[in-house]
mmCIF file of C-alpha atoms in Angstrom:
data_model
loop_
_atom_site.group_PDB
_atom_site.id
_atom_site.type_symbol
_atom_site.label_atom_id
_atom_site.label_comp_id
_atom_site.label_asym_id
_atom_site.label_seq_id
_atom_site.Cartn_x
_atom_site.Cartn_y
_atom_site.Cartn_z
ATOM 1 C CA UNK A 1 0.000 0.000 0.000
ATOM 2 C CA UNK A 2 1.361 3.163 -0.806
ATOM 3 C CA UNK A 3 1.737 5.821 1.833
ATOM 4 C CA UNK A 4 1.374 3.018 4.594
ATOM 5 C CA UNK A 5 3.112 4.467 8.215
ATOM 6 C CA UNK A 6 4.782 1.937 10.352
ATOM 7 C CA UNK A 7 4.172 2.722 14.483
ATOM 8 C CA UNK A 8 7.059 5.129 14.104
ATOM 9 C CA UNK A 9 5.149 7.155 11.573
ATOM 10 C CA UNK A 10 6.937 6.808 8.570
ATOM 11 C CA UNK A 11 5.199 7.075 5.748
ATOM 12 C CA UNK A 12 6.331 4.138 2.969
ATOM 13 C CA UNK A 13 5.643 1.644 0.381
ATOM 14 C CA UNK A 14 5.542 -2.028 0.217
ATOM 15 C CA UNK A 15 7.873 -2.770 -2.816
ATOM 16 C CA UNK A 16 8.389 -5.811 -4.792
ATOM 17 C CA UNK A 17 11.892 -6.721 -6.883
ATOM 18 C CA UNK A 18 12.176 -9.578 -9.288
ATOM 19 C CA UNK A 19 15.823 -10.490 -9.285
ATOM 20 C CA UNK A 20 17.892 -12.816 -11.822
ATOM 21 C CA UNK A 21 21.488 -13.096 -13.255
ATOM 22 C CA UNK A 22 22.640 -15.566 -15.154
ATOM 23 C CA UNK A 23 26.584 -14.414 -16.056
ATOM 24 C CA UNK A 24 29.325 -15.053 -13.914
ATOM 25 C CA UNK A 25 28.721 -16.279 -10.159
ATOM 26 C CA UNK A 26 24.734 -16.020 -10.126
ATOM 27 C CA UNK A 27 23.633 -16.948 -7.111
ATOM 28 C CA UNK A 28 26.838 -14.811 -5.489
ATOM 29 C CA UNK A 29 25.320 -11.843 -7.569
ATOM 30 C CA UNK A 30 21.275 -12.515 -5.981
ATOM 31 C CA UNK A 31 22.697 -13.146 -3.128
ATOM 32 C CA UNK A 32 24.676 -9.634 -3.002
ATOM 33 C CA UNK A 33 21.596 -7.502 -4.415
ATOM 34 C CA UNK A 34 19.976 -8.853 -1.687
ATOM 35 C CA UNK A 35 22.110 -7.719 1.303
ATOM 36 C CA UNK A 36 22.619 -4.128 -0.821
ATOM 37 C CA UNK A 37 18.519 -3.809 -0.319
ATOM 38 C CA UNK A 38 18.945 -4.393 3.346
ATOM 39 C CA UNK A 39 21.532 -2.008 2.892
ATOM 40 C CA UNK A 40 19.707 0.850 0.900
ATOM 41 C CA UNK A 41 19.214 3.573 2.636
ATOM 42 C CA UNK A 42 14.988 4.298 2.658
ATOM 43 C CA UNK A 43 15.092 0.509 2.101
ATOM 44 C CA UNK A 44 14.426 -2.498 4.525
ATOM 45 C CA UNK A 45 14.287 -6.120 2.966
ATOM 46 C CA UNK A 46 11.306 -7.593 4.669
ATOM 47 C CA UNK A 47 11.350 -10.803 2.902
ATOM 48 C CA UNK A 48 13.539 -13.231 -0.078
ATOM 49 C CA UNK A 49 11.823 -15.861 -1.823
ATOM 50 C CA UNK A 50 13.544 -19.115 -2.004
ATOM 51 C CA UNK A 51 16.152 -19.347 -5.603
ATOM 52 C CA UNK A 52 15.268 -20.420 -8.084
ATOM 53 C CA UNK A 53 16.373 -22.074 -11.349
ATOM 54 C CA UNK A 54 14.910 -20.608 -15.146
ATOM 55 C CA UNK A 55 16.058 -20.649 -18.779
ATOM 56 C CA UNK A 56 16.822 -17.861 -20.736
ATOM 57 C CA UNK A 57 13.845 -16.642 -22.334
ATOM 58 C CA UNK A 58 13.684 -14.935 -26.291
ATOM 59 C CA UNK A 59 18.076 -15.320 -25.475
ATOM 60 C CA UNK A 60 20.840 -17.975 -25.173
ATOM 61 C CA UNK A 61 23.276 -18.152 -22.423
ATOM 62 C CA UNK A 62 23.500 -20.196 -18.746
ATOM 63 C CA UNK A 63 20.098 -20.901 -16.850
ATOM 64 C CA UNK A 64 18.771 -18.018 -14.973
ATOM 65 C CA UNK A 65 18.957 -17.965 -11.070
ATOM 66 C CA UNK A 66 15.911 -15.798 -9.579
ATOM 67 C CA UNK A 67 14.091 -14.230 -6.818
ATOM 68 C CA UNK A 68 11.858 -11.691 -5.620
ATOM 69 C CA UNK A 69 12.269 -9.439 -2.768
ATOM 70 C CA UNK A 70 9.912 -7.535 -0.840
ATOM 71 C CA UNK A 71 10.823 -4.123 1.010
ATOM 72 C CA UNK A 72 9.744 -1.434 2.393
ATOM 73 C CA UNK A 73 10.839 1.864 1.290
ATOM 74 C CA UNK A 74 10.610 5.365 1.555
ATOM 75 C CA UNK A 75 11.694 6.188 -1.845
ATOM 76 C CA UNK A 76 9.564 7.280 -4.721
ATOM 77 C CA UNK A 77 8.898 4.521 -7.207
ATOM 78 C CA UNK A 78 11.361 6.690 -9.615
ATOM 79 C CA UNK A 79 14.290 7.002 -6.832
ATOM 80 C CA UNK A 80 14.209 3.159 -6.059
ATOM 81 C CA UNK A 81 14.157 2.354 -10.040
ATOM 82 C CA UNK A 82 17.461 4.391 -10.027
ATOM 83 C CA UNK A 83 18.585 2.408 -7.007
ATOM 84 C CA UNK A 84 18.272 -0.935 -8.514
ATOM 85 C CA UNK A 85 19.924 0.289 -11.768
ATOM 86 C CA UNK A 86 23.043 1.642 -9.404
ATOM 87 C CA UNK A 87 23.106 -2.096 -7.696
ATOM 88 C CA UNK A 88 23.029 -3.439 -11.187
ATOM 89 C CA UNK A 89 25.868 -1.215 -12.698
ATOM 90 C CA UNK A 90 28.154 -2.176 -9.569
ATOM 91 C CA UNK A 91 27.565 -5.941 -11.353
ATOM 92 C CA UNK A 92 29.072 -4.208 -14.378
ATOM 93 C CA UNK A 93 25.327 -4.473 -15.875
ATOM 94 C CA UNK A 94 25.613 -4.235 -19.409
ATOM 95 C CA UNK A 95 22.822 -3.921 -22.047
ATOM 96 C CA UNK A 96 24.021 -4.787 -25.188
ATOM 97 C CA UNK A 97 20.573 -5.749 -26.807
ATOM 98 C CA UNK A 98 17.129 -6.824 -25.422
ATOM 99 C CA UNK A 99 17.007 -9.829 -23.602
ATOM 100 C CA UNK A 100 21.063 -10.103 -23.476
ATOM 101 C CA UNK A 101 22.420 -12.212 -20.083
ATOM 102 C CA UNK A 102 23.286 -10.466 -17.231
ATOM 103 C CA UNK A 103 25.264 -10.516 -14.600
ATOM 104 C CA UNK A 104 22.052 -9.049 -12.409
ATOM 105 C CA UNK A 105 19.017 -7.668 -13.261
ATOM 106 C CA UNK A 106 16.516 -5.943 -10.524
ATOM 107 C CA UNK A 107 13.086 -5.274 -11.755
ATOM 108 C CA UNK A 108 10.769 -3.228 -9.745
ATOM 109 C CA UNK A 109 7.358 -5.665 -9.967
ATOM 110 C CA UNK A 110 5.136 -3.982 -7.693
ATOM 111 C CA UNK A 111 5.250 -0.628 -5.990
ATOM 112 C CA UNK A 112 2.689 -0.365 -3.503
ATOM 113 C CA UNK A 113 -1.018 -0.453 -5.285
ATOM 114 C CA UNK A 114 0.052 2.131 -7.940
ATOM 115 C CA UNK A 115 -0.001 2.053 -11.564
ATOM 116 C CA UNK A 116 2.742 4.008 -12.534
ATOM 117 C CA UNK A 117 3.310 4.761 -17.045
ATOM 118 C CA UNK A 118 6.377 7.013 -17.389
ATOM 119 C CA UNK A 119 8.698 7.491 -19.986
ATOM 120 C CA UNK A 120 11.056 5.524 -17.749
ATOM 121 C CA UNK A 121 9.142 3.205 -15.701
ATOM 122 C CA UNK A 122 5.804 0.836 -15.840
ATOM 123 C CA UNK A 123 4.440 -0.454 -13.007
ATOM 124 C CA UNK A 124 2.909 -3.457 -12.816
ATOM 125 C CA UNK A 125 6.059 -4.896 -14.491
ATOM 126 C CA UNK A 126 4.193 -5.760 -18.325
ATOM 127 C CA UNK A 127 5.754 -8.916 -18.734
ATOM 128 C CA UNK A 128 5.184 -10.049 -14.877
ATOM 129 C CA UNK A 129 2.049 -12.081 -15.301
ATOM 130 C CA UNK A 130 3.367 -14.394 -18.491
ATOM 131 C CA UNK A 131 6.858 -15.161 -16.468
ATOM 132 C CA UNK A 132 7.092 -18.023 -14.374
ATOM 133 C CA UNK A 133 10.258 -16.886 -12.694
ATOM 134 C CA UNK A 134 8.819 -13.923 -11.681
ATOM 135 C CA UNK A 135 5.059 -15.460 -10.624
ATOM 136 C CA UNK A 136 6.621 -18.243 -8.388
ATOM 137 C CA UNK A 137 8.724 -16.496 -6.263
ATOM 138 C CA UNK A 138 5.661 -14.172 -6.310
ATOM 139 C CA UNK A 139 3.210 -15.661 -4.983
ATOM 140 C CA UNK A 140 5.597 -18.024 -2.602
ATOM 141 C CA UNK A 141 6.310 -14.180 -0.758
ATOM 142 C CA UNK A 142 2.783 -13.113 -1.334
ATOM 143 C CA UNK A 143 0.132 -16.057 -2.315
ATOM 144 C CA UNK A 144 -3.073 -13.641 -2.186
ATOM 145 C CA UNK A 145 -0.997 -10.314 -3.436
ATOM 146 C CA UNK A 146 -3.470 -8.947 -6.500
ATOM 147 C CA UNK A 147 -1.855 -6.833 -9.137
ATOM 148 C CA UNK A 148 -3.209 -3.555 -9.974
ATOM 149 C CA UNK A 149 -5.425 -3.465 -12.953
ATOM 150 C CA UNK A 150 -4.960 -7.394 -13.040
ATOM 151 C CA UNK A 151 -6.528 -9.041 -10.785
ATOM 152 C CA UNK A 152 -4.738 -11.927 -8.516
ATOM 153 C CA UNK A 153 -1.094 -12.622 -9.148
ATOM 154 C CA UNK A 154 -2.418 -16.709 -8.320
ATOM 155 C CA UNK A 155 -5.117 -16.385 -11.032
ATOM 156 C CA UNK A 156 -1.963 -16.431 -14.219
ATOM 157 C CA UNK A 157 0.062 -19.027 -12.630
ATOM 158 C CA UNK A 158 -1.870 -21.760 -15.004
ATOM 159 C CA UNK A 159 -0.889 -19.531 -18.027
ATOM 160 C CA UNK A 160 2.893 -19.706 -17.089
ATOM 161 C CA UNK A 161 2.794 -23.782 -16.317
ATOM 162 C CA UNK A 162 4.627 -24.880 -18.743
ATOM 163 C CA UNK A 163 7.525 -22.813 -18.450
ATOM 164 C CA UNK A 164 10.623 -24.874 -17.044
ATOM 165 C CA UNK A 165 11.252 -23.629 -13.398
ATOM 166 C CA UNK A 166 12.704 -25.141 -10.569
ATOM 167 C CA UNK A 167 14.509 -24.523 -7.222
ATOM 168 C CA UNK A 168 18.159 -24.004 -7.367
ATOM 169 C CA UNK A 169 20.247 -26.190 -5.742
#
């Protein structure tokens, strides 16, 4: 919810983050942009789904390893975007074409109830409800969390079924 206040009356948003990397030392990588969004200042990482293990979809490369985190966070929806893309370049995040591996990407799923349409940012996350990787880790975190403008997150798992995903071991 956005503008939420927690008993010390601080106003702040309930924030979710699809994570994945698939270059290099994945799980090192998740593992890292999780403890820099504990670290983040306006940020506290309330919860981590379990890993888990995806191929590369519409690109080649090593299987994906990904998460989703959920935080709380004082920032503006823009200011955290901008976070995740500073966690991301200290990767050495590179974006040579759509879809290339990574050595982390953070996606900002969910911010609060809002439907955000910039020339930078969309929130809901558009491709959110046809990825398994992002809808399993999902709904492990959040198993009645509804999507603005969409309707339950549980309600397009059937859709992404029969994409291969598994937990990483």
């Amino acid at each position: 919810m956005i503008g939420k206040k927690d008993d010390g009356g601080f106003a702040f948003t309930i924030a979710y983050i699809g994570i994945g990397a698939n270059l290099g030392e994945a799980r090192a990588n998740v593992a890292d942009a999780l403890e820099r969004l504990q670290r983040l200042p306006g940020c506290t990482l309330m919860a981590a789904s379990s890993l888990y293990r995806t191929a590369p979809i519409d690109s080649s490369g090593d299987d994906y390893i990904n998460a989703v985190a959920r935080v709380a966070t004082t920032l503006d929806a823009e200011a955290l975007l901008r976070a995740l893309h500073d966690i991301e370049q200290a990767h050495g995040r590179e974006r040579p074409y759509h879809n290339a591996p990574r050595t982390l990407d953070l996606d900002l799923l969910l911010y609060g109830d809002a439907v955000i349409a910039s020339p930078t940012l969309t929130v809901p996350h558009p491709r959110m409800t046809e990825r398994a990787f992002v809808l399993v880790p999902l709904l492990e975190l959040a198993p009645a969390i509804h999507i603005p403008g969409r309707g339950p997150a549980r309600d397009y798992a059937a859709g992404v079924a029969s994409q291969g995903i598994a937990p990483a071991t």
